[in-house]
Tab-separated table of C-alpha atoms in Angstrom:
chain	number	residue	atom	x	y	z
A	1	MET	CA	92.578	96.555	93.151
A	2	ASN	CA	93.908	100.207	93.078
A	3	LEU	CA	91.863	102.242	95.484
A	4	HIS	CA	91.288	106.203	94.768
A	5	GLU	CA	93.924	108.390	97.000
A	6	TYR	CA	90.089	109.931	99.083
A	7	GLN	CA	90.101	106.093	100.228
A	8	ALA	CA	93.459	104.977	100.403
A	9	LYS	CA	94.472	108.473	103.431
A	10	GLN	CA	90.416	106.736	104.837
A	11	LEU	CA	93.581	103.676	105.659
A	12	PHE	CA	95.704	106.256	106.585
A	13	VAL	CA	93.974	108.115	109.469
A	14	ARG	CA	93.102	104.295	110.661
A	15	TYR	CA	96.892	103.867	111.441
A	16	GLY	CA	97.478	107.118	112.342
A	17	VAL	CA	99.899	108.538	109.288
A	18	LYS	CA	98.904	112.151	109.212
A	19	VAL	CA	96.878	113.670	105.739
A	20	PRO	CA	95.101	116.798	105.571
A	21	ALA	CA	91.908	117.357	106.687
A	22	GLY	CA	89.695	116.862	103.107
A	23	ARG	CA	85.852	116.240	101.353
A	24	THR	CA	84.544	114.539	98.181
A	25	ALA	CA	82.440	116.186	95.952
A	26	LEU	CA	79.899	114.989	93.303
A	27	SER	CA	79.478	118.647	92.040
A	28	PRO	CA	80.362	122.826	92.034
A	29	GLU	CA	78.272	122.801	94.792
A	30	GLU	CA	79.294	120.080	97.214
A	31	ALA	CA	82.731	121.146	97.120
A	32	TRP	CA	81.602	124.868	97.521
A	33	ALA	CA	79.898	123.345	100.956
A	34	ALA	CA	83.156	121.167	101.789
A	35	ALA	CA	85.518	124.455	100.931
A	36	GLU	CA	83.833	126.460	103.283
A	37	ALA	CA	83.868	122.897	106.099
A	38	LEU	CA	87.430	123.003	106.260
A	39	GLY	CA	88.517	126.531	105.839
A	40	GLY	CA	91.589	128.260	104.927
A	41	ALA	CA	92.025	130.468	102.095
A	42	ALA	CA	93.279	128.085	99.376
A	43	TRP	CA	92.079	124.428	98.098
A	44	VAL	CA	93.288	121.758	96.197
A	45	VAL	CA	91.075	120.082	93.563
A	46	LYS	CA	92.473	116.808	92.888
A	47	ALA	CA	89.891	114.532	90.042
A	48	GLN	CA	89.942	111.524	92.256
A	49	ILE	CA	91.088	108.629	89.008
A	50	HIS	CA	92.760	105.055	88.897
A	51	ALA	CA	96.317	106.784	87.563
A	52	GLY	CA	99.227	108.647	88.127
A	53	GLY	CA	100.144	112.032	86.875
A	54	ARG	CA	97.523	114.412	88.061
A	55	GLY	CA	99.174	117.554	88.242
A	56	LYS	CA	101.064	117.811	84.856
A	57	ALA	CA	97.480	116.777	82.832
A	58	GLY	CA	95.526	119.476	84.810
A	59	GLY	CA	93.932	117.335	87.662
A	60	VAL	CA	95.430	118.799	89.957
A	61	ARG	CA	94.851	122.183	90.195
A	62	LEU	CA	95.015	124.830	93.273
A	63	VAL	CA	92.310	127.378	93.796
A	64	ARG	CA	91.409	130.541	95.908
A	65	SER	CA	88.298	131.691	95.370
A	66	ARG	CA	84.977	130.150	94.861
A	67	GLU	CA	84.376	130.648	91.699
A	68	ALA	CA	87.833	129.646	90.581
A	69	LEU	CA	87.109	125.786	92.701
A	70	CYS	CA	83.906	125.909	91.541
A	71	GLU	CA	84.907	126.642	88.070
A	72	ALA	CA	87.876	124.126	88.736
A	73	VAL	CA	85.345	120.903	89.637
A	74	GLU	CA	83.463	121.572	87.073
A	75	SER	CA	85.623	121.073	83.830
A	76	LEU	CA	86.897	118.090	85.987
A	77	LEU	CA	83.839	116.285	86.592
A	78	GLY	CA	82.509	114.119	83.763
A	79	ARG	CA	85.241	114.216	81.251
A	80	ARG	CA	88.194	112.095	80.872
A	81	LEU	CA	91.567	112.779	82.324
A	82	VAL	CA	93.817	111.894	79.656
A	83	THR	CA	98.109	110.852	81.888
A	84	PRO	CA	100.873	108.717	80.923
A	85	GLN	CA	99.849	105.999	83.228
A	86	THR	CA	96.181	105.813	81.936
A	87	GLY	CA	96.483	105.765	78.040
A	88	PRO	CA	94.843	107.456	75.355
A	89	GLU	CA	91.182	107.096	76.058
A	90	GLY	CA	92.163	108.114	79.912
A	91	LEU	CA	89.679	107.088	83.143
A	92	PRO	CA	86.300	108.906	83.787
A	93	VAL	CA	86.183	111.689	86.849
A	94	GLU	CA	83.611	111.107	89.179
A	95	THR	CA	84.499	112.721	92.827
A	96	VAL	CA	86.909	115.203	93.748
A	97	LEU	CA	88.693	115.647	96.571
A	98	ILE	CA	88.430	118.469	98.409
A	99	GLU	CA	91.916	119.843	100.035
A	100	PRO	CA	93.644	123.362	102.136
A	101	ALA	CA	96.525	123.932	100.756
A	102	THR	CA	99.270	123.226	102.418
A	103	ALA	CA	103.038	124.719	102.696
A	104	ILE	CA	105.371	122.737	102.198
A	105	GLU	CA	108.673	123.234	103.525
A	106	ARG	CA	109.757	120.246	101.593
A	107	GLU	CA	108.841	116.756	99.677
A	108	LEU	CA	109.618	113.269	99.667
A	109	TYR	CA	109.061	110.071	98.645
A	110	VAL	CA	107.979	106.586	99.907
A	111	SER	CA	107.114	103.557	99.076
A	112	LEU	CA	106.493	100.152	100.765
A	113	LEU	CA	106.266	97.134	97.633
A	114	VAL	CA	106.582	93.030	97.535
A	115	ASP	CA	110.261	92.920	95.964
A	116	ARG	CA	108.847	89.468	94.397
A	117	GLU	CA	112.880	89.300	93.500
A	118	ARG	CA	114.014	88.862	96.930
A	119	ARG	CA	110.850	87.143	98.599
A	120	ARG	CA	110.607	90.252	100.933
A	121	VAL	CA	108.998	93.556	101.070
A	122	ALA	CA	111.174	96.398	100.450
A	123	ALA	CA	111.027	99.612	101.605
A	124	ILE	CA	111.792	103.333	99.392
A	125	ALA	CA	112.205	106.914	99.658
A	126	SER	CA	114.185	109.139	98.156
A	127	SER	CA	114.822	112.953	98.586
A	128	SER	CA	113.151	113.840	95.283
A	129	GLY	CA	109.496	113.733	95.798
A	130	GLY	CA	106.667	114.867	93.522
A	131	MET	CA	108.754	113.719	90.524
A	132	ASP	CA	108.069	110.223	88.642
A	133	ILE	CA	110.248	107.633	91.186
A	134	GLU	CA	111.729	106.143	87.830
A	135	GLN	CA	112.979	109.462	86.105
A	136	VAL	CA	114.731	109.639	89.251
A	137	ALA	CA	116.105	106.391	88.882
A	138	ALA	CA	116.929	106.816	86.468
A	139	GLN	CA	119.149	109.712	86.187
A	140	MET	CA	119.017	110.430	90.029
A	141	PRO	CA	120.180	107.272	91.655
A	142	GLU	CA	122.099	108.917	94.569
A	143	CYS	CA	119.196	110.182	95.700
A	144	ILE	CA	116.910	106.937	96.692
A	145	VAL	CA	117.543	104.524	99.477
A	146	SER	CA	116.151	101.538	100.079
A	147	GLU	CA	115.820	99.098	103.223
A	148	HIS	CA	113.744	95.551	103.264
A	149	ALA	CA	111.689	93.772	105.814
A	150	HIS	CA	112.637	90.121	107.374
A	151	PRO	CA	109.843	87.817	106.723
A	152	ALA	CA	110.037	87.356	110.460
A	153	ALA	CA	110.650	90.405	112.650
A	154	GLY	CA	108.666	92.675	109.464
A	155	LEU	CA	110.828	96.511	108.938
A	156	LEU	CA	112.443	97.763	111.669
A	157	PRO	CA	113.097	101.148	113.587
A	158	TRP	CA	116.518	100.821	112.733
A	159	GLN	CA	116.103	100.649	109.125
A	160	GLY	CA	113.107	103.372	109.120
A	161	ARG	CA	116.117	105.970	111.720
A	162	ARG	CA	118.592	104.929	108.578
A	163	ILE	CA	116.245	106.236	105.117
A	164	GLY	CA	115.441	108.873	107.537
A	165	PHE	CA	119.333	110.437	107.725
A	166	ALA	CA	119.796	109.090	104.651
A	167	LEU	CA	117.250	111.922	103.349
A	168	GLY	CA	118.796	114.323	105.433
A	169	LEU	CA	115.821	114.906	107.661
A	170	GLU	CA	116.852	117.144	110.785
A	171	PRO	CA	117.107	114.814	114.029
A	172	LYS	CA	113.749	115.668	115.855
A	173	LEU	CA	111.840	113.836	112.171
A	174	VAL	CA	114.438	110.918	112.086
A	175	GLY	CA	112.035	109.568	114.321
A	176	ALA	CA	108.923	110.235	113.539
A	177	PHE	CA	109.636	109.022	109.518
A	178	SER	CA	110.768	105.606	111.145
A	179	GLU	CA	107.404	105.432	112.831
A	180	LEU	CA	105.249	106.601	109.574
A	181	LEU	CA	107.277	103.054	107.847
A	182	LEU	CA	106.348	100.987	110.736
A	183	LYS	CA	102.254	103.038	110.374
A	184	LEU	CA	103.000	101.809	107.013
A	185	HIS	CA	104.518	98.565	106.560
A	186	ARG	CA	101.630	97.144	109.726
A	187	LEU	CA	99.015	98.878	107.083
A	188	LEU	CA	100.428	96.227	104.354
A	189	LEU	CA	100.851	93.747	105.986
A	190	ASP	CA	96.861	93.723	108.066
A	191	THR	CA	95.145	94.684	104.140
A	192	ASP	CA	97.215	91.812	101.933
A	193	ALA	CA	98.482	94.962	99.987
A	194	SER	CA	100.888	95.378	96.662
A	195	LEU	CA	102.073	99.168	96.938
A	196	ILE	CA	101.830	101.585	99.716
A	197	GLU	CA	103.042	105.093	98.109
A	198	ILE	CA	103.083	108.464	99.100
A	199	ASN	CA	104.516	111.447	96.275
A	200	PRO	CA	104.781	113.475	97.795
A	201	LEU	CA	105.488	113.352	101.345
A	202	ALA	CA	105.438	116.636	102.671
A	203	VAL	CA	107.711	118.283	105.411
A	204	THR	CA	105.122	120.958	106.855
A	205	ARG	CA	106.518	124.172	108.210
A	206	GLU	CA	104.568	123.216	110.839
A	207	GLY	CA	107.796	119.899	111.202
A	208	GLU	CA	105.344	117.222	110.797
A	209	LEU	CA	105.589	115.115	107.863
A	210	LEU	CA	101.696	115.196	106.160
A	211	ALA	CA	101.028	112.827	103.227
A	212	VAL	CA	99.558	114.470	100.893
A	213	ASP	CA	98.809	112.375	98.275
A	214	ALA	CA	98.581	108.213	98.701
A	215	LYS	CA	98.305	104.589	97.104
A	216	VAL	CA	97.331	102.004	98.193
A	217	ALA	CA	96.667	98.941	95.735
A	218	LEU	CA	95.719	95.620	96.942
A	219	ASP	CA	96.249	91.764	96.461
A	220	ASP	CA	93.144	90.506	94.361
A	221	SER	CA	93.965	87.071	95.115
A	222	ALA	CA	93.295	88.012	98.890
A	223	LEU	CA	90.325	90.053	98.502
A	224	PHE	CA	88.418	87.927	99.938
A	225	ARG	CA	89.981	87.936	103.242
A	226	HIS	CA	88.140	91.908	102.852
A	227	PRO	CA	85.202	92.065	102.286
A	228	ASP	CA	85.492	95.829	103.385
A	229	LEU	CA	87.822	96.954	101.308
A	230	ALA	CA	86.977	94.703	98.256
A	231	ALA	CA	83.333	96.648	98.535
A	232	LEU	CA	85.359	99.937	97.747
A	233	ARG	CA	86.103	99.136	94.132
A	234	ASP	CA	85.475	101.386	91.007
A	235	VAL	CA	84.563	99.744	88.254
A	236	SER	CA	84.412	102.706	86.503
A	237	GLN	CA	88.064	103.046	86.552
A	238	GLU	CA	88.811	99.925	85.130
A	239	ASP	CA	88.583	98.448	81.812
A	240	SER	CA	85.081	96.583	80.617
A	241	ARG	CA	85.676	93.849	79.047
A	242	GLU	CA	88.236	92.784	82.274
A	243	ALA	CA	85.264	93.916	85.132
A	244	ARG	CA	83.275	91.376	82.109
A	245	ALA	CA	85.765	88.684	82.180
A	246	ARG	CA	86.191	88.777	85.984
A	247	ALA	CA	82.085	88.235	86.579
A	248	HIS	CA	82.519	84.945	84.430
A	249	GLY	CA	85.576	83.680	86.640
A	250	LEU	CA	88.172	84.770	83.564
A	251	ASN	CA	91.280	86.557	83.758
A	252	TYR	CA	91.807	88.813	80.705
A	253	ILE	CA	94.014	91.616	80.253
A	254	HIS	CA	93.242	94.396	77.233
A	255	LEU	CA	96.626	95.279	74.973
A	256	GLU	CA	96.294	97.069	71.891
A	257	GLY	CA	96.859	94.277	69.232
A	258	ALA	CA	95.613	92.756	66.657
A	259	ILE	CA	94.842	89.114	66.800
A	260	GLY	CA	92.805	87.553	69.872
A	261	CYS	CA	94.051	85.012	72.238
A	262	MET	CA	91.900	82.245	73.934
A	263	VAL	CA	93.616	79.885	76.054
A	264	ASN	CA	93.882	78.024	79.183
A	265	GLY	CA	96.559	78.362	81.518
A	266	ALA	CA	98.526	81.154	82.242
A	267	GLY	CA	102.020	80.253	81.447
A	268	LEU	CA	100.663	78.978	78.356
A	269	ALA	CA	98.658	82.414	77.282
A	270	MET	CA	102.080	83.505	77.680
A	271	ALA	CA	103.938	81.466	76.036
A	272	THR	CA	101.656	81.797	73.530
A	273	MET	CA	101.601	86.006	73.253
A	274	ASP	CA	105.569	86.055	73.152
A	275	LEU	CA	105.321	83.047	70.143
A	276	ILE	CA	102.629	86.247	68.255
A	277	LYS	CA	105.511	88.469	69.240
A	278	LEU	CA	108.813	86.913	67.271
A	279	CYS	CA	105.945	86.027	64.459
A	280	GLY	CA	105.568	89.757	63.983
A	281	GLY	CA	102.759	90.338	65.168
A	282	GLU	CA	100.638	92.189	68.536
A	283	PRO	CA	98.481	90.308	70.542
A	284	ALA	CA	94.918	92.425	71.559
A	285	ASN	CA	94.795	90.383	74.699
A	286	PHE	CA	95.733	88.390	77.762
A	287	LEU	CA	92.665	85.426	78.414
A	288	ASP	CA	93.476	82.365	80.583
A	289	VAL	CA	89.428	80.835	81.118
A	290	GLY	CA	91.393	78.126	83.086
A	291	GLY	CA	91.625	74.444	83.580
A	292	GLY	CA	88.759	73.552	84.133
A	293	THR	CA	86.516	75.326	81.745
A	294	THR	CA	83.197	74.624	80.477
A	295	ALA	CA	81.438	75.416	77.467
A	296	GLU	CA	80.048	78.281	78.680
A	297	ARG	CA	83.059	79.482	79.959
A	298	VAL	CA	84.004	79.594	76.521
A	299	THR	CA	81.566	81.246	74.790
A	300	GLU	CA	82.249	84.186	77.009
A	301	ALA	CA	85.045	84.459	76.172
A	302	PHE	CA	85.531	84.490	72.604
A	303	LYS	CA	82.076	86.911	72.969
A	304	LEU	CA	84.218	89.437	75.234
A	305	ILE	CA	87.137	88.388	71.968
A	306	LEU	CA	85.202	89.703	69.153
A	307	SER	CA	83.839	92.900	71.552
A	308	ASP	CA	87.304	94.778	70.905
A	309	GLU	CA	86.992	96.574	67.317
A	310	HIS	CA	90.997	96.288	66.947
A	311	VAL	CA	90.919	92.440	66.593
A	312	ARG	CA	91.878	91.210	63.195
A	313	VAL	CA	91.674	86.689	64.270
A	314	VAL	CA	91.282	84.978	67.078
A	315	LEU	CA	93.682	82.182	68.223
A	316	VAL	CA	92.351	79.702	69.874
A	317	ASN	CA	95.234	77.502	71.384
A	318	ILE	CA	93.833	74.566	74.602
A	319	PHE	CA	96.044	72.070	75.526
A	320	GLY	CA	93.351	70.211	77.258
A	321	GLY	CA	94.228	67.817	80.575
A	322	ILE	CA	92.065	68.709	82.878
A	323	VAL	CA	89.104	70.478	79.811
A	324	ARG	CA	88.531	68.538	77.741
A	325	CYS	CA	88.941	69.792	73.351
A	326	ASP	CA	85.770	68.395	71.926
A	327	LEU	CA	84.056	70.923	75.047
A	328	ILE	CA	85.937	73.739	73.986
A	329	ALA	CA	84.857	73.421	70.365
A	330	GLU	CA	81.425	72.943	71.670
A	331	GLY	CA	82.009	76.374	72.957
A	332	LEU	CA	83.469	77.724	70.015
A	333	LEU	CA	80.531	77.102	67.689
A	334	GLN	CA	78.087	78.176	70.015
A	335	ALA	CA	80.098	81.411	70.720
A	336	MET	CA	80.314	81.866	66.945
A	337	ASP	CA	76.612	80.604	66.592
A	338	GLU	CA	74.932	83.256	68.425
A	339	ILE	CA	77.162	86.226	66.928
A	340	ASP	CA	77.721	86.821	63.121
A	341	VAL	CA	81.876	86.177	63.378
A	342	ARG	CA	83.270	87.345	59.832
A	343	LEU	CA	86.651	87.226	60.969
A	344	PRO	CA	88.766	83.825	61.204
A	345	VAL	CA	89.454	82.065	63.201
A	346	VAL	CA	92.678	79.692	64.286
A	347	VAL	CA	92.504	76.489	66.689
A	348	ARG	CA	95.231	75.084	68.102
A	349	LEU	CA	93.320	71.740	70.237
A	350	GLU	CA	95.764	69.733	72.021
A	351	GLY	CA	95.724	67.260	74.368
A	352	THR	CA	91.669	65.168	75.945
A	353	ARG	CA	89.120	64.568	72.569
A	354	ALA	CA	91.338	66.897	70.519
A	355	GLU	CA	90.501	64.364	67.687
A	356	GLU	CA	86.691	64.544	68.502
A	357	GLY	CA	86.964	68.379	69.118
A	358	ARG	CA	88.779	69.225	66.289
A	359	ALA	CA	86.112	66.694	63.850
A	360	LEU	CA	83.306	69.108	65.421
A	361	LEU	CA	84.994	72.590	64.356
A	362	ALA	CA	86.302	71.295	60.497
A	363	GLY	CA	82.638	70.048	59.928
A	364	SER	CA	81.215	73.276	60.883
A	365	GLY	CA	81.716	74.716	57.428
A	366	LEU	CA	82.496	77.730	60.110
A	367	ASN	CA	85.132	79.941	59.093
A	368	VAL	CA	87.602	78.275	60.944
A	369	VAL	CA	91.316	77.286	60.280
A	370	ALA	CA	93.738	74.060	62.276
A	371	ALA	CA	96.458	74.409	63.273
A	372	SER	CA	98.684	71.059	64.092
A	373	GLY	CA	100.881	73.194	66.557
A	374	LEU	CA	101.677	76.089	68.562
A	375	ALA	CA	104.566	77.454	66.117
A	376	GLU	CA	102.106	76.933	63.319
A	377	ALA	CA	98.748	78.717	64.584
A	378	ALA	CA	100.704	81.799	65.364
A	379	GLN	CA	102.464	82.154	62.157
A	380	LYS	CA	98.888	81.512	60.109
A	381	ALA	CA	97.400	83.959	63.287
A	382	VAL	CA	99.922	86.939	62.732
A	383	ALA	CA	99.569	85.881	58.532
A	384	LEU	CA	95.230	86.771	58.562
A	385	ALA	CA	95.722	89.164	60.854
A	386	ALA	CA	98.149	90.945	57.901
A	387	GLY	CA	95.789	90.643	55.387
A	388	GLU	CA	97.812	88.094	53.847
A	389	ALA	CA	96.343	84.123	53.362
A	390	ALA	CA	97.167	81.837	55.859
């Protein structure tokens, strides 16, 4: 789960990380009232969406008058901001953050994330802040320095100092940088975050380190331990289908293909998508209905897949271990009865009561294409999506 910039900065303040003074606004009038309260002669208007690249997309604007501020706010609120990280549809801007302009001497990049390969928390920094870190890593790898926290000892002060010196910070700032990393590490552990990012971390003219931007991503699996953070979720920033799926206990991720997938088990779902790709097709989604699913959940999953207008065929791949295949078949038939299904549905059932499930589908009279194996199911789905006979 992602947080908005202003929410992430509120967390930073709790842990003693310095951020610019700022206020949120929902209208031009609120924005000007915020600017007056903050003071100064110039302000930054920042669209609040769950994506990076806002500056290049016009979502971060420096203004020096009331007219310019109100014009910027009015042009951002209510629109969908498209950045390289949002996709072509963009994300809705419902809130803006107003901050006084900061006199910046130098920009750095800092992040802490879970390195799954090393099974440790990694602290990563770069002397090229304000840029896309992927671009820096590809073109200027020498500008990136990192340290890994020991699972028992945690991130240690000497590691922060080492990174600070590697970034070329003045000696008086090296200690402050090390303290900053330790605070961010504590924040990551306390909130079960998977990523904390500051880009840029500014060195101000006053010689302070200031988190001009802030990004925090939380581990969804640990949100039950943090109801206060879970309450910060902004569903307007998420795919509406993914939000519906979560409400029904389904694991769904929207993709750009034409073959809708419904599978029980995350590993089997990944293998199904791999086979679709191998056969020359493109999956429209990842959808795991779970190992102990019910007919009702299958019905909701099927409706979810069919709500995607780009889906041309549905591939159902169920291995009945815990779940019974006849219950899956009942759910499919229930969903197809409730919805005017005009798309072909390729079904592969294997495992517990698979024969009974196949019999139910065969006798339904609906547009169901049976497949005896996973490879055959993928091939038939790809052919049907391409408008060919299965």
